[in-house]
Amino acid sequence: MLPALALFVASQVCAAPASPSYGVELQGFDYPHPVERYAFQSQRQALEMAYMDVPPRGEANGRVAVLMHGKNFCGATWESTIAALAGAGYRVVVPDQIGFCASTKPAHYQYSFQQLAANTQALLQKLGIQRATLVGHSTGGMLATRQALMFPASVEQLVLVNPIGLEDWKALGVPSRSVDDWYARELKLSADSLRKYESNTYYGGQWKPEYERWVTMLAGLNSGPGHEIVAWNSALIYDMIWTQPVVYEFPLLKVPTVLMIGTADTTAIGSDIAPPDVKARIGRYDLLGKQVIKTIPQGRLIEFPGLGHAPQMQAPERFNRTLVEALGALDRR
């Protein structure tokens, strides 16, 4: 075989398979359960919120659990928790928030946690759900907190899983970014950058083959035909997170609350541009959980030593068992 041809053949054998690209509403990515759509009007435009509505398996306990995803997550990333809660008798509702994943990406939207909470509450009312347990992860923890503050009579229990917003990064000295700066940053998102960040932050520096699906999900959404509108909505959402901390409002919570913390988490919005002295003292979840739980009136802290930002994905069996037990303990209070 000619040397040049041999090099060509070798390169084709060793080349990594091309990453898939997905539609602007994540068309082409497989969700673990059928995806339904809630059509509604908000801010003078027609929007659709994608969601899964999973019935209990076996004997129903008459309860509803609403799972709220984080910023770099989707409803699908709750896959193992959906199975565990449905198996424990819960009806499980899992929305993708507007601007995320399989839901509408509006060209213009004033994002706020109160708007997303109102959207989610309207979905639950449409489904005939009067009261529910809210389980919010990461940014979903900020949203679940806001929803519990706005609609306390509709929330039986609140579970916050490595929520962000446990500290006010701006007040702690992290420099601000404009929406345009966030947009430029999000346009550069790639599978490689996602994989590196997730390995370090979500999984404590460890990597397993099953995590690759979630990298592909985000990278494929970002690289698809909706590349610019996906990045733009992501920028608007980051600005919402940055400007609307919930840490000051935890004392106002009126519902039983469990704070579940993977202690190896170091998530802090803007840490990549923070001065070294500021970066060293933010994102310390090993300390934040202990500090914040003292401010929550009916709060209980559960720590997962050594786990990162996504304990439900890093150690799903352990997390799901602990979650189901924690919800039962809240019932008995």
Coordinates of C-alpha atoms in Angstrom, one line a residue:
M1 CA 0.0 0.0 0.0
L2 CA 1.3 3.5 -0.8
P3 CA 2.4 5.5 2.2
A4 CA -0.1 8.3 1.6
L5 CA -2.9 5.9 1.2
A6 CA -1.9 4.0 4.3
L7 CA -2.0 7.2 6.3
F8 CA -5.4 8.0 4.9
V9 CA -6.8 4.6 5.9
A10 CA -5.3 4.8 9.4
S11 CA -6.8 8.3 9.9
Q12 CA -10.2 7.1 9.0
V13 CA -10.0 4.1 11.3
C14 CA -8.8 6.2 14.2
A15 CA -11.1 9.1 13.7
A16 CA -13.8 9.7 16.4
P17 CA -17.4 9.4 15.1
A18 CA -18.9 12.8 14.3
S19 CA -21.1 14.2 17.1
P20 CA -24.8 14.4 16.1
S21 CA -26.5 17.7 15.9
Y22 CA -30.1 18.2 17.1
G23 CA -32.9 20.6 16.2
V24 CA -33.6 23.9 17.9
E25 CA -36.0 22.0 20.2
L26 CA -33.7 19.1 20.6
Q27 CA -35.4 17.1 17.8
G28 CA -33.4 13.9 17.3
F29 CA -32.5 13.3 20.9
D30 CA -34.3 10.5 22.6
Y31 CA -36.1 11.2 25.9
P32 CA -36.7 8.3 28.3
H33 CA -40.5 8.9 28.2
P34 CA -43.0 10.4 25.7
V35 CA -42.7 14.2 25.5
E36 CA -45.9 16.2 25.6
R37 CA -46.2 20.0 24.9
Y38 CA -48.0 22.7 26.8
A39 CA -49.0 25.6 24.5
F40 CA -49.6 29.0 26.2
Q41 CA -49.2 32.7 25.7
S42 CA -46.5 34.6 27.6
Q43 CA -45.1 38.1 27.0
R44 CA -47.2 38.6 23.9
Q45 CA -46.0 35.5 22.1
A46 CA -47.0 31.8 21.7
L47 CA -44.7 29.4 23.5
E48 CA -44.6 25.6 24.1
M49 CA -43.2 24.0 27.2
A50 CA -42.1 20.4 26.7
Y51 CA -42.7 18.0 29.5
M52 CA -42.9 14.3 30.5
D53 CA -45.8 13.1 32.7
V54 CA -44.9 9.7 34.0
P55 CA -47.5 7.7 35.9
P56 CA -46.6 5.7 39.0
R57 CA -45.6 2.0 38.7
G58 CA -47.5 -0.4 40.9
E59 CA -49.4 1.1 43.8
A60 CA -49.9 4.8 43.5
N61 CA -49.3 6.9 46.7
G62 CA -51.4 9.8 45.4
R63 CA -48.4 12.2 45.3
V64 CA -46.9 14.2 42.5
A65 CA -43.2 15.0 42.2
V66 CA -42.1 17.8 39.8
L67 CA -38.4 17.5 38.8
M68 CA -36.8 20.8 37.7
H69 CA -33.6 20.6 35.7
G70 CA -30.5 22.8 35.9
K71 CA -28.9 25.2 33.4
N72 CA -26.8 22.7 31.5
F73 CA -29.3 19.9 32.0
C74 CA -32.7 18.8 30.6
G75 CA -35.7 16.9 31.8
A76 CA -34.1 13.8 30.3
T77 CA -31.1 14.0 32.7
W78 CA -33.5 13.0 35.5
E79 CA -34.0 9.6 33.9
S80 CA -33.0 7.4 36.8
T81 CA -34.8 9.6 39.4
I82 CA -38.0 9.4 37.3
A83 CA -37.8 5.6 37.5
A84 CA -37.1 5.6 41.2
L85 CA -39.9 8.0 42.1
A86 CA -42.4 6.3 39.8
G87 CA -41.4 3.0 41.3
A88 CA -42.1 4.5 44.8
G89 CA -45.7 5.4 43.7
Y90 CA -45.3 9.0 42.6
R91 CA -46.7 10.6 39.5
V92 CA -43.6 12.4 38.1
V93 CA -43.9 15.6 36.0
V94 CA -40.7 16.7 34.3
P95 CA -40.8 20.0 32.4
D96 CA -38.2 21.6 30.1
Q97 CA -38.3 25.3 30.9
I98 CA -38.8 27.8 28.2
G99 CA -35.4 28.6 26.6
F100 CA -34.1 25.1 27.4
C101 CA -33.9 21.7 25.6
A102 CA -37.1 20.6 23.9
S103 CA -39.1 23.8 24.7
T104 CA -39.4 27.1 22.7
K105 CA -36.4 29.3 22.3
P106 CA -37.9 32.8 22.0
A107 CA -36.0 35.5 20.1
H108 CA -37.0 38.0 22.9
Y109 CA -38.0 37.1 26.5
Q110 CA -37.6 38.8 29.8
Y111 CA -36.3 35.8 31.8
S112 CA -37.0 35.8 35.5
F113 CA -37.4 33.1 38.1
Q114 CA -40.9 34.4 38.8
Q115 CA -41.9 34.1 35.2
L116 CA -40.6 30.5 34.9
A117 CA -42.3 29.6 38.2
A118 CA -45.6 31.1 36.9
N119 CA -45.2 29.1 33.6
T120 CA -44.6 25.9 35.6
Q121 CA -47.5 26.6 37.9
A122 CA -49.8 27.1 34.9
L123 CA -48.6 23.7 33.5
L124 CA -49.5 22.0 36.8
Q125 CA -52.9 23.6 36.9
K126 CA -53.5 22.4 33.3
L127 CA -52.6 18.9 34.4
G128 CA -55.0 19.1 37.3
I129 CA -52.3 19.1 40.0
Q130 CA -53.2 21.0 43.1
R131 CA -50.2 20.2 45.3
A132 CA -46.8 18.7 44.5
T133 CA -43.3 18.0 45.8
L134 CA -40.7 20.1 44.0
V135 CA -37.2 18.7 43.4
G136 CA -34.9 21.3 41.9
H137 CA -31.3 20.7 40.8
S138 CA -28.7 23.4 40.1
T139 CA -30.6 26.4 38.5
G140 CA -33.7 24.3 39.0
G141 CA -33.1 24.7 42.7
M142 CA -33.3 28.5 42.4
L143 CA -36.5 28.1 40.4
A144 CA -38.1 25.6 42.8
T145 CA -37.3 28.0 45.7
R146 CA -39.0 30.9 43.8
Q147 CA -42.0 28.7 43.1
A148 CA -42.3 27.6 46.7
L149 CA -42.2 31.3 47.7
M150 CA -44.8 32.3 45.2
F151 CA -47.2 29.4 45.6
P152 CA -46.6 27.9 49.1
A153 CA -50.1 26.4 49.3
S154 CA -49.3 24.3 46.2
V155 CA -46.0 22.9 47.4
E156 CA -46.0 20.0 49.9
Q157 CA -42.3 19.6 50.1
L158 CA -39.1 21.2 48.6
V159 CA -35.9 19.4 47.8
L160 CA -32.9 21.3 46.6
V161 CA -30.1 19.3 44.9
N162 CA -26.8 21.2 44.7
P163 CA -28.7 24.4 43.9
I164 CA -26.8 27.4 42.7
G165 CA -27.7 30.7 44.2
L166 CA -26.5 29.7 47.7
E167 CA -24.3 32.7 47.5
D168 CA -24.4 36.1 45.7
W169 CA -21.3 36.0 43.4
K170 CA -21.7 39.7 42.4
A171 CA -21.6 40.8 46.1
L172 CA -18.6 38.6 46.7
G173 CA -16.5 40.3 44.0
V174 CA -17.0 38.3 40.8
P175 CA -16.9 40.7 37.8
S176 CA -20.2 41.1 35.8
R177 CA -20.7 40.0 32.2
S178 CA -23.0 41.7 29.8
V179 CA -25.6 39.6 27.9
D180 CA -23.5 40.2 24.8
D181 CA -20.4 38.8 26.6
W182 CA -22.4 35.8 27.7
Y183 CA -23.7 35.3 24.1
A184 CA -20.1 35.4 22.7
R185 CA -19.1 32.8 25.3
E186 CA -22.0 30.5 24.6
L187 CA -21.3 30.6 20.8
K188 CA -18.0 28.9 21.5
L189 CA -19.4 26.0 23.5
S190 CA -18.1 22.6 22.3
A191 CA -18.2 19.0 23.3
D192 CA -14.6 19.1 24.4
S193 CA -15.2 22.2 26.6
L194 CA -18.3 20.7 28.1
R195 CA -16.7 17.4 28.8
K196 CA -13.8 19.0 30.6
Y197 CA -16.1 21.2 32.7
E198 CA -18.5 18.5 33.6
S199 CA -15.8 16.1 34.5
N200 CA -14.2 18.6 37.0
T201 CA -17.4 20.0 38.4
Y202 CA -20.2 17.5 38.0
Y203 CA -18.3 14.3 38.7
G204 CA -15.4 15.1 40.9
G205 CA -12.8 14.7 38.2
Q206 CA -14.0 11.2 37.3
W207 CA -15.5 10.2 33.9
K208 CA -17.7 7.3 32.9
P209 CA -18.9 6.4 29.4
E210 CA -22.5 6.9 30.4
Y211 CA -21.8 10.6 31.0
E212 CA -21.1 11.1 27.3
R213 CA -24.8 11.1 26.4
W214 CA -25.3 14.3 28.3
V215 CA -22.3 16.0 26.6
T216 CA -23.7 15.0 23.2
M217 CA -27.2 16.3 24.2
L218 CA -25.9 19.8 24.9
A219 CA -23.2 20.0 22.2
G220 CA -25.6 18.6 19.6
L221 CA -28.3 21.2 20.5
N222 CA -25.7 24.0 20.4
S223 CA -24.2 22.9 17.1
G224 CA -27.5 22.3 15.3
P225 CA -29.5 24.6 13.1
G226 CA -30.6 26.7 16.1
H227 CA -27.0 27.5 17.1
E228 CA -27.5 31.2 17.4
I229 CA -30.9 31.3 19.1
V230 CA -29.8 28.5 21.5
A231 CA -26.8 30.5 22.5
W232 CA -28.8 33.7 22.8
N233 CA -31.4 32.2 25.1
S234 CA -28.5 30.7 27.1
A235 CA -27.0 34.1 27.5
L236 CA -30.3 35.6 28.7
I237 CA -30.7 32.8 31.2
Y238 CA -27.2 33.3 32.6
D239 CA -28.0 36.9 33.1
M240 CA -31.2 35.9 35.0
I241 CA -29.1 33.6 37.3
W242 CA -26.5 36.3 37.9
T243 CA -28.9 39.1 38.7
Q244 CA -31.5 37.2 40.8
P245 CA -29.9 35.4 43.7
V246 CA -32.3 33.6 46.1
V247 CA -29.9 33.2 49.0
Y248 CA -31.5 36.2 50.8
E249 CA -34.9 34.6 50.7
F250 CA -34.4 31.2 52.2
P251 CA -35.6 32.4 55.6
L252 CA -39.0 33.1 54.0
L253 CA -39.7 29.5 53.0
K254 CA -42.8 28.0 54.6
V255 CA -42.5 24.4 53.4
P256 CA -40.5 21.5 54.7
T257 CA -37.2 21.6 52.8
V258 CA -34.3 19.1 52.2
L259 CA -31.0 20.5 51.0
M260 CA -29.0 17.7 49.3
I261 CA -25.4 18.6 48.7
G262 CA -22.5 16.8 46.8
T263 CA -19.6 18.3 48.8
A264 CA -17.1 18.2 46.0
D265 CA -19.1 20.7 43.9
T266 CA -17.3 23.9 43.1
T267 CA -19.9 25.5 40.8
A268 CA -19.9 29.3 40.9
I269 CA -21.2 31.5 38.0
G270 CA -18.4 33.7 36.7
S271 CA -15.6 31.9 38.5
D272 CA -13.7 31.7 35.2
I273 CA -13.2 35.5 35.2
A274 CA -13.0 36.0 39.0
P275 CA -9.8 37.3 40.6
P276 CA -7.8 34.5 42.2
D277 CA -8.6 35.6 45.8
V278 CA -12.4 35.7 44.9
K279 CA -12.3 32.4 43.0
A280 CA -10.7 30.7 46.0
R281 CA -13.6 31.5 48.3
I282 CA -16.7 30.9 46.1
G283 CA -18.3 27.6 45.0
R284 CA -17.4 25.9 48.3
Y285 CA -20.3 23.6 48.6
D286 CA -18.7 21.7 51.4
L287 CA -19.3 25.0 53.4
L288 CA -22.3 26.4 51.7
G289 CA -24.7 23.6 52.6
K290 CA -23.9 24.0 56.3
Q291 CA -24.2 27.8 56.1
V292 CA -27.5 27.9 54.2
I293 CA -29.4 25.2 56.1
K294 CA -29.2 27.4 59.2
T295 CA -31.4 30.0 57.4
I296 CA -34.2 27.6 56.2
P297 CA -36.9 27.4 58.9
Q298 CA -37.9 23.7 58.2
G299 CA -34.7 22.6 56.7
R300 CA -32.7 19.4 56.8
L301 CA -29.2 19.0 55.2
I302 CA -28.1 15.7 53.6
E303 CA -24.5 15.6 52.3
F304 CA -22.9 13.3 49.8
P305 CA -19.2 13.5 50.6
G306 CA -17.0 13.4 47.6
L307 CA -19.8 13.8 45.0
G308 CA -19.9 16.7 42.6
H309 CA -22.6 19.0 41.2
A310 CA -24.8 16.2 39.9
P311 CA -25.1 13.5 42.5
Q312 CA -28.3 12.1 40.9
M313 CA -26.1 11.3 37.8
Q314 CA -22.8 10.5 39.5
A315 CA -24.2 8.0 42.0
P316 CA -27.8 7.5 40.9
E317 CA -28.7 4.4 43.1
R318 CA -27.4 6.1 46.2
F319 CA -29.0 9.4 45.4
N320 CA -32.4 8.0 44.5
R321 CA -32.6 5.8 47.6
T322 CA -31.7 8.8 49.8
L323 CA -34.3 11.0 48.0
V324 CA -37.1 8.5 48.4
E325 CA -36.2 8.0 52.1
A326 CA -36.0 11.8 52.6
L327 CA -39.4 12.4 51.1
G328 CA -40.9 9.7 53.4
A329 CA -39.2 11.4 56.4
L330 CA -40.7 14.7 55.5
D331 CA -44.2 13.1 55.3
R332 CA -43.7 11.9 58.9
R333 CA -42.8 15.4 60.3

